Short mmCIF file of C-alpha atoms in Angstrom, two decimals:
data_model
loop_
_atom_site.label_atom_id
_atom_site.label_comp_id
_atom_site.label_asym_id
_atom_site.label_seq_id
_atom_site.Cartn_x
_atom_site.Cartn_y
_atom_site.Cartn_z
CA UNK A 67 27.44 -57.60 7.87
CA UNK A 68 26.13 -55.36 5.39
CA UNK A 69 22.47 -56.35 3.92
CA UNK A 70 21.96 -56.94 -0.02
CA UNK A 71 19.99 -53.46 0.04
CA UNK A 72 22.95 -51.81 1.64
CA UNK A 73 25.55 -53.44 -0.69
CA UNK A 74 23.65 -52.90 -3.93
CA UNK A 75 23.88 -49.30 -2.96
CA UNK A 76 27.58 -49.09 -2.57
CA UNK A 77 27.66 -50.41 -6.05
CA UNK A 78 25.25 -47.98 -7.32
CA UNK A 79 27.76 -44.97 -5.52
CA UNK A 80 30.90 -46.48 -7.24
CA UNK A 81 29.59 -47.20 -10.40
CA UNK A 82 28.48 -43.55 -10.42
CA UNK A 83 31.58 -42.04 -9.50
CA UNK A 84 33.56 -43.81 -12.18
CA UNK A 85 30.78 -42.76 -14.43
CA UNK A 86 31.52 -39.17 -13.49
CA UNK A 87 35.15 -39.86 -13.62
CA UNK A 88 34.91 -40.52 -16.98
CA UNK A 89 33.04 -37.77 -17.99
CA UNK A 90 35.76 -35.68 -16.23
CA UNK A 91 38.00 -36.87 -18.31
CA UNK A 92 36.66 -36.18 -21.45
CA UNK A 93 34.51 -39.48 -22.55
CA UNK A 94 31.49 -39.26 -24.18
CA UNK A 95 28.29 -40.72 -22.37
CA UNK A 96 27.15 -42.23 -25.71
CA UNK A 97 30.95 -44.02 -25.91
CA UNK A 98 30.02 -45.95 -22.30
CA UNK A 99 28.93 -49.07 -22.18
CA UNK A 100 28.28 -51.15 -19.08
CA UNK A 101 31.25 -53.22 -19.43
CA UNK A 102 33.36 -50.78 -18.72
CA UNK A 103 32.27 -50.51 -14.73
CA UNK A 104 32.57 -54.15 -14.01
CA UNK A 105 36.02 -53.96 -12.53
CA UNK A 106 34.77 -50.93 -10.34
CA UNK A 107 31.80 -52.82 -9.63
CA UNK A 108 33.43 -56.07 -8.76
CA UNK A 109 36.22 -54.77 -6.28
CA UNK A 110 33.58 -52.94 -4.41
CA UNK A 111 31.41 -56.47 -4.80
CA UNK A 112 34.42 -58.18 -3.73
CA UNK A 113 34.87 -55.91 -0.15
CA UNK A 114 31.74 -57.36 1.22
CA UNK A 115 30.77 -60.96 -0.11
CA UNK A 116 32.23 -63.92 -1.43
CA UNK A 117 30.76 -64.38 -5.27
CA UNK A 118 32.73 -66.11 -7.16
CA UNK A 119 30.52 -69.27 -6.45
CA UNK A 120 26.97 -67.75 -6.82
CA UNK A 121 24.38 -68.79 -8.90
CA UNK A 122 21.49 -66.82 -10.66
CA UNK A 123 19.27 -66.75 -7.78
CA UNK A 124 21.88 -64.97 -5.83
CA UNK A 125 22.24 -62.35 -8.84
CA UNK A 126 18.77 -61.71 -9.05
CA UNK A 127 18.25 -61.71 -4.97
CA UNK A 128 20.94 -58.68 -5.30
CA UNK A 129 19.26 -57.05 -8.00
CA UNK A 130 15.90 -57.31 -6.42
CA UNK A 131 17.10 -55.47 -3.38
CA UNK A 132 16.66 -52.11 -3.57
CA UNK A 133 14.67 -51.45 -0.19
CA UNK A 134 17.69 -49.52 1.66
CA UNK A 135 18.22 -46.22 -0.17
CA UNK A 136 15.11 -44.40 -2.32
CA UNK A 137 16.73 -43.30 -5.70
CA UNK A 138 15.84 -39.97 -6.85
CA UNK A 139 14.28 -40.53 -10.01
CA UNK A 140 13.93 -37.98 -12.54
CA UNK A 141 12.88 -38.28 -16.15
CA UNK A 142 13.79 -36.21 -19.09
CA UNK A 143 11.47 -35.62 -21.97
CA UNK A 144 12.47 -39.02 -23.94
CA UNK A 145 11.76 -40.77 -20.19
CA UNK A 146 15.05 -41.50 -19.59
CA UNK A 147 15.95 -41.38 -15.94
CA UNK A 148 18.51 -38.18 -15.16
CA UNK A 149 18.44 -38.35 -11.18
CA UNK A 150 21.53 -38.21 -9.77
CA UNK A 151 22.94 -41.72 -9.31
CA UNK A 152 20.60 -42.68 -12.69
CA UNK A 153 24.01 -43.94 -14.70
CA UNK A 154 25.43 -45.99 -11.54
CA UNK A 155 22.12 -47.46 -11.34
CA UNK A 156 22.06 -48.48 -15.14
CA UNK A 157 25.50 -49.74 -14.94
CA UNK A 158 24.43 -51.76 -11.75
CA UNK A 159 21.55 -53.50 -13.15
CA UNK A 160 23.46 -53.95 -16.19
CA UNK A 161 26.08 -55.85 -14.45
CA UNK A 162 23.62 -57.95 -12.51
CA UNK A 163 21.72 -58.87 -15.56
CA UNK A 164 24.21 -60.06 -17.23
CA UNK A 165 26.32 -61.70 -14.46
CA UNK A 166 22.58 -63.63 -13.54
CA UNK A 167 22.33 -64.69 -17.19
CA UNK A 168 26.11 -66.15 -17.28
CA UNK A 169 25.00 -68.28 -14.24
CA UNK A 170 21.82 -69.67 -15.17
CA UNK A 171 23.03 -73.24 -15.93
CA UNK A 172 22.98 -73.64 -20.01
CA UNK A 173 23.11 -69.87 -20.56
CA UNK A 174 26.90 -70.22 -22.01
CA UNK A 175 26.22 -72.97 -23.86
CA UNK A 176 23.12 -71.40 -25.35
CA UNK A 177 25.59 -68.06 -26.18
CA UNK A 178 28.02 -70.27 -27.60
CA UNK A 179 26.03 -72.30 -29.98
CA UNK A 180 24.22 -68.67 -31.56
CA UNK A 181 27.34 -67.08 -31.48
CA UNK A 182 28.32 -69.88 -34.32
CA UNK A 183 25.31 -71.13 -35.65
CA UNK A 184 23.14 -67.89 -35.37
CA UNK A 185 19.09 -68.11 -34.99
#
């Protein structure tokens, strides 16, 4: 079995390669959001652990693990990070963020009630 180091990785490699499939075909960095890798990133999520069950700790215990692989990190003049796996690794964290937040119990209900009621 594949540690949470080692699986956050393969996330970060697939989001990035349908980040650069994109770009092959045409799309506009500025036009991606993170939404658009969370199929990508949840079959290749899907291939090694069970989640449909976990809760925010187990988000952020998979976000937090980033021990296995040392991401080149490179940063342009606005300090934006350009290394080469920098958009998988935006997408990633994106996706954990906000799959941590939908699990923290009350988070939906909280979303629901600004979503109407604003504030």
């Amino acid at each position: 079995m594949k540690t949470l180091s080692e699986i956050r990785h393969l996330l970060v490699i697939a989001a990035q390669e349908e980040y650069d499939r994109r770009i092959d075909r045409g799309i506009h960095p500025y036009s991606m959001a993170s939404y658009h890798f969370t199929s990508v990133i949840d079959k290749e999520l899907a291939k090694h652990v069970d989640y449909k069950e976990w809760k925010a700790g187990n988000w952020r215990s998979l976000q937090k693990a980033n021990d296995f692989y040392e991401y080149e990190i490179i940063f342009d003049e606005y300090k934006q990070n350009k290394g080469p796996l920098s958009s998988g690794l935006w997408a990633v964290s994106a996706y954990l963020n906000s799959a941590q937040a939908w699990a923290t119990p009350g988070f939906a209900e909280a979303y629901q009630y600004h979503s109407v009621y604003g504030g």
